């Protein structure tokens, strides 16, 4: 309560009002009392003079105090005052209220003392004889220049005190009511004045909870109204800015969450302050476990810690490539000092280069494979040409033989270049598929017929086996034939004369499975996965002149049809190549 503005503003006013009202009441009461006393004193003075005039002849003529006593008793009734006649020695000659004989000497009474010096004397005191508060006024009774006695009149102030008391009560009552009204009005006015401030307080406490209210607190045009309006403007600006910050923060969050690069922010003590999902993945650690831990604990990579230290010391951007366990990821780490925004902080960004590195390896492997594959036939052509130049031309049968071998090498080269072009086309999606509904049996019959001559030439039997009524597939017949030719061609190549090659087809769970089965040399388990890679040949020594691209091309062709290709094989028993096509 003491801390409220209402108390602070209203309390002094209330106090002031109470003080003024009480002071005014006291002043008026004493003013009225004095006015009464003054008027009574005047009347008593007049009365005292009347009594003095009236008593003087009696004092001179008669020595009998009784006559004076009777006289003043009558006058007292007439004037309605108490009358006392005191001799100049202080003894009481007569008194209208008491027996003068029983009264003590009055020479020491204040008013009597004054009148004995010729003045009008007055006093207010408790009458010992009447036991009442009395107002006394006395005047000297002078005969031939001598003060022979004192005429004193007095009245009881009891009724006056009662009247003053009543007056005081009514003034205090009125003052009290006025004070209460003033207090109520003061509190009301202060409250009304402070109302916008109270609303302001509630808006501020809402603000603390993050709730914005921009309703106009007051339409008043006074100072508080202006403060409220200024405050609302401030709130609006704050709201816009906070919304802007929120947007910025969520954008930043979205960027950090979805970016493929790993981001860590580390403070000057090496404590991780921020860790994005990619960093979680790279370091195989949960964000909540990473934040608050040291970089050493989180990264478990001394190269990265060194990079951070270098950046912290030099205050310059540093970068290096490093391998992160346990996933053996190859990353590019970049550390940047965050001086302006976060003194001592370092931003660590890590780009995962693993895929890029693999691609790079594939590319360089490819180049070295191609060059290797080209070098062999080229070297052979070169050797044959040299032999011809060195004299073999003079020997026409030998020359013809050499030219024949050169032709074979050139054919090999041509085939390889063609297959490479084909593969590159398929890989880059530049092969348009002319898909149509085809009967698996038709395509098998056609290919088996086409490859029959080759099979027979190699002393092999080539047959097909499939149930009737196979479901149709949606495929490019040319491309599927190409796959079949590749597989059957391989089967012929790797099967010794007398062997059998069978082409099967059956329907299975929404797809048609095709199988080219041979009784050839088989494939060792280690190579089963790899034979679909470009240029992969199992044993270069047993190479039959193939390019190692056929299966790679077949795999791509089947995959762009939405199917799968795989092989099962047993060494020296034979191999079975499977591929599937979805049922149309
Ligand atoms: P290539 O033109 O050399 O035949 P492929 O990609 O068609 O190239 O085959 C890759 C390698 O897979 C072959 O060099 C061969 O070693 C092996 N291979 C393919 N088919 C068979 C098979 N039916 N039996 C045994 N080995 C095979």
Short mmCIF file of N, CA and C in Angstrom, two decimals, residues 505-566:
data_model
loop_
_atom_site.label_atom_id
_atom_site.label_comp_id
_atom_site.label_asym_id
_atom_site.label_seq_id
_atom_site.Cartn_x
_atom_site.Cartn_y
_atom_site.Cartn_z
N UNK A 505 11.16 -67.64 -67.69
CA UNK A 505 10.36 -66.45 -67.29
C UNK A 505 9.19 -66.95 -66.47
N UNK A 506 8.86 -66.25 -65.39
CA UNK A 506 7.68 -66.60 -64.57
C UNK A 506 7.17 -65.34 -63.88
N UNK A 507 5.90 -65.43 -63.54
CA UNK A 507 5.36 -64.23 -62.88
C UNK A 507 5.43 -64.41 -61.36
N UNK A 508 5.74 -63.32 -60.66
CA UNK A 508 5.93 -63.41 -59.21
C UNK A 508 5.62 -62.06 -58.57
N UNK A 509 4.64 -62.01 -57.68
CA UNK A 509 4.27 -60.81 -56.91
C UNK A 509 4.30 -59.51 -57.73
N UNK A 510 3.45 -59.45 -58.72
CA UNK A 510 3.29 -58.20 -59.47
C UNK A 510 4.39 -57.92 -60.47
N UNK A 511 5.22 -58.86 -60.72
CA UNK A 511 6.31 -58.63 -61.70
C UNK A 511 6.57 -59.93 -62.46
N UNK A 512 7.26 -59.76 -63.60
CA UNK A 512 7.68 -60.96 -64.34
C UNK A 512 9.19 -61.09 -64.13
N UNK A 513 9.61 -62.29 -63.68
CA UNK A 513 11.04 -62.51 -63.44
C UNK A 513 11.60 -63.27 -64.64
N UNK A 514 12.70 -62.72 -65.20
CA UNK A 514 13.39 -63.38 -66.32
C UNK A 514 14.71 -63.92 -65.78
N UNK A 515 15.11 -65.12 -66.32
CA UNK A 515 16.33 -65.73 -65.80
C UNK A 515 17.10 -66.34 -66.96
N UNK A 516 18.42 -66.00 -67.03
CA UNK A 516 19.28 -66.61 -68.06
C UNK A 516 20.25 -67.51 -67.30
N UNK A 517 20.09 -68.81 -67.48
CA UNK A 517 20.83 -69.78 -66.67
C UNK A 517 21.84 -70.50 -67.56
N UNK A 518 23.10 -70.55 -67.08
CA UNK A 518 24.09 -71.29 -67.87
C UNK A 518 24.75 -72.36 -67.01
N UNK A 519 25.58 -73.18 -67.67
CA UNK A 519 26.30 -74.20 -66.92
C UNK A 519 27.80 -73.93 -67.08
N UNK A 520 28.11 -72.64 -67.01
CA UNK A 520 29.49 -72.21 -67.28
C UNK A 520 30.40 -72.25 -66.08
N UNK A 521 31.44 -71.41 -66.17
CA UNK A 521 32.51 -71.46 -65.17
C UNK A 521 32.09 -70.87 -63.82
N UNK A 522 31.01 -70.13 -63.78
CA UNK A 522 30.51 -69.56 -62.52
C UNK A 522 31.30 -68.33 -62.07
N UNK A 523 30.83 -67.73 -61.04
CA UNK A 523 31.46 -66.47 -60.56
C UNK A 523 31.76 -66.63 -59.07
N UNK A 524 32.97 -66.24 -58.68
CA UNK A 524 33.32 -66.38 -57.25
C UNK A 524 32.49 -65.37 -56.43
N UNK A 525 32.15 -65.75 -55.18
CA UNK A 525 31.24 -64.91 -54.39
C UNK A 525 31.69 -63.45 -54.26
N UNK A 526 32.99 -63.20 -54.13
CA UNK A 526 33.48 -61.82 -53.95
C UNK A 526 33.12 -60.90 -55.12
N UNK A 527 32.98 -61.52 -56.31
CA UNK A 527 32.75 -60.69 -57.49
C UNK A 527 31.28 -60.50 -57.80
N UNK A 528 30.41 -61.26 -57.09
CA UNK A 528 28.98 -61.24 -57.44
C UNK A 528 28.40 -59.82 -57.47
N UNK A 529 28.75 -59.01 -56.47
CA UNK A 529 28.21 -57.64 -56.42
C UNK A 529 28.88 -56.73 -57.43
N UNK A 530 30.15 -57.02 -57.68
CA UNK A 530 30.95 -56.06 -58.44
C UNK A 530 30.80 -56.17 -59.96
N UNK A 531 30.31 -57.31 -60.43
CA UNK A 531 30.29 -57.49 -61.89
C UNK A 531 29.39 -56.48 -62.60
N UNK A 532 28.51 -55.80 -61.84
CA UNK A 532 27.64 -54.80 -62.49
C UNK A 532 28.32 -53.43 -62.57
N UNK A 533 29.55 -53.33 -62.00
CA UNK A 533 30.28 -52.05 -62.06
C UNK A 533 30.89 -51.90 -63.45
N UNK A 534 31.11 -50.64 -63.81
CA UNK A 534 31.72 -50.38 -65.12
C UNK A 534 33.13 -50.96 -65.20
N UNK A 535 33.46 -51.55 -66.29
CA UNK A 535 34.78 -52.10 -66.59
C UNK A 535 35.18 -53.28 -65.71
N UNK A 536 34.24 -53.77 -64.88
CA UNK A 536 34.65 -54.84 -63.98
C UNK A 536 34.68 -56.17 -64.75
N UNK A 537 35.85 -56.75 -64.73
CA UNK A 537 35.99 -58.09 -65.32
C UNK A 537 36.65 -58.94 -64.25
N UNK A 538 36.14 -60.19 -64.13
CA UNK A 538 36.63 -60.98 -62.99
C UNK A 538 38.12 -61.28 -63.09
N UNK A 539 38.48 -61.87 -64.12
CA UNK A 539 39.87 -62.28 -64.24
C UNK A 539 40.35 -61.78 -65.58
N UNK A 540 41.20 -60.78 -65.49
CA UNK A 540 41.65 -60.15 -66.73
C UNK A 540 42.30 -61.20 -67.66
N UNK A 541 42.94 -62.22 -67.01
CA UNK A 541 43.67 -63.23 -67.78
C UNK A 541 42.73 -64.06 -68.64
N UNK A 542 41.53 -64.33 -68.04
CA UNK A 542 40.60 -65.16 -68.81
C UNK A 542 39.71 -64.31 -69.70
N UNK A 543 40.11 -63.04 -69.82
CA UNK A 543 39.30 -62.10 -70.59
C UNK A 543 39.02 -62.63 -71.98
N UNK A 544 37.78 -62.48 -72.35
CA UNK A 544 37.36 -62.99 -73.65
C UNK A 544 37.15 -61.85 -74.61
N UNK A 545 37.83 -60.75 -74.30
CA UNK A 545 37.74 -59.61 -75.20
C UNK A 545 36.58 -58.68 -74.91
N UNK A 546 35.86 -58.92 -73.83
CA UNK A 546 34.74 -58.02 -73.50
C UNK A 546 35.25 -56.70 -72.95
N UNK A 547 34.33 -55.75 -72.86
CA UNK A 547 34.72 -54.43 -72.36
C UNK A 547 34.46 -54.26 -70.87
N UNK A 548 33.68 -55.14 -70.30
CA UNK A 548 33.31 -54.99 -68.88
C UNK A 548 32.21 -53.97 -68.70
N UNK A 549 31.55 -53.58 -69.81
CA UNK A 549 30.50 -52.55 -69.71
C UNK A 549 29.10 -53.14 -69.89
N UNK A 550 29.02 -54.32 -70.46
CA UNK A 550 27.73 -54.93 -70.81
C UNK A 550 26.77 -55.01 -69.62
N UNK A 551 27.24 -55.58 -68.50
CA UNK A 551 26.33 -55.74 -67.34
C UNK A 551 25.94 -54.39 -66.74
N UNK A 552 26.90 -53.46 -66.80
CA UNK A 552 26.61 -52.11 -66.27
C UNK A 552 25.47 -51.47 -67.07
N UNK A 553 25.57 -51.62 -68.41
CA UNK A 553 24.51 -51.07 -69.28
C UNK A 553 23.19 -51.78 -68.98
N UNK A 554 23.23 -53.13 -68.85
CA UNK A 554 22.00 -53.89 -68.59
C UNK A 554 21.36 -53.43 -67.29
N UNK A 555 22.19 -53.26 -66.26
CA UNK A 555 21.65 -52.83 -64.94
C UNK A 555 20.90 -51.50 -65.08
N UNK A 556 21.54 -50.54 -65.76
CA UNK A 556 20.89 -49.24 -65.94
C UNK A 556 19.58 -49.37 -66.69
N UNK A 557 19.60 -50.19 -67.77
CA UNK A 557 18.39 -50.32 -68.59
C UNK A 557 17.23 -50.91 -67.78
N UNK A 558 17.55 -51.94 -66.96
CA UNK A 558 16.48 -52.55 -66.16
C UNK A 558 15.96 -51.57 -65.11
N UNK A 559 16.90 -50.84 -64.52
CA UNK A 559 16.47 -49.90 -63.47
C UNK A 559 15.60 -48.78 -64.02
N UNK A 560 15.91 -48.30 -65.24
CA UNK A 560 15.03 -47.24 -65.76
C UNK A 560 13.65 -47.78 -66.16
N UNK A 561 13.54 -49.10 -66.21
CA UNK A 561 12.22 -49.71 -66.44
C UNK A 561 11.51 -49.99 -65.13
N UNK A 562 12.15 -49.68 -64.01
CA UNK A 562 11.53 -49.91 -62.69
C UNK A 562 11.76 -51.32 -62.20
N UNK A 563 12.73 -52.05 -62.79
CA UNK A 563 12.99 -53.43 -62.35
C UNK A 563 14.30 -53.57 -61.60
N UNK A 564 14.66 -54.82 -61.32
CA UNK A 564 15.89 -55.09 -60.57
C UNK A 564 16.68 -56.16 -61.32
N UNK A 565 17.99 -56.16 -61.12
CA UNK A 565 18.81 -57.20 -61.76
C UNK A 565 19.79 -57.74 -60.73
N UNK A 566 20.00 -59.06 -60.72
CA UNK A 566 20.95 -59.66 -59.77
C UNK A 566 21.44 -60.99 -60.32
#
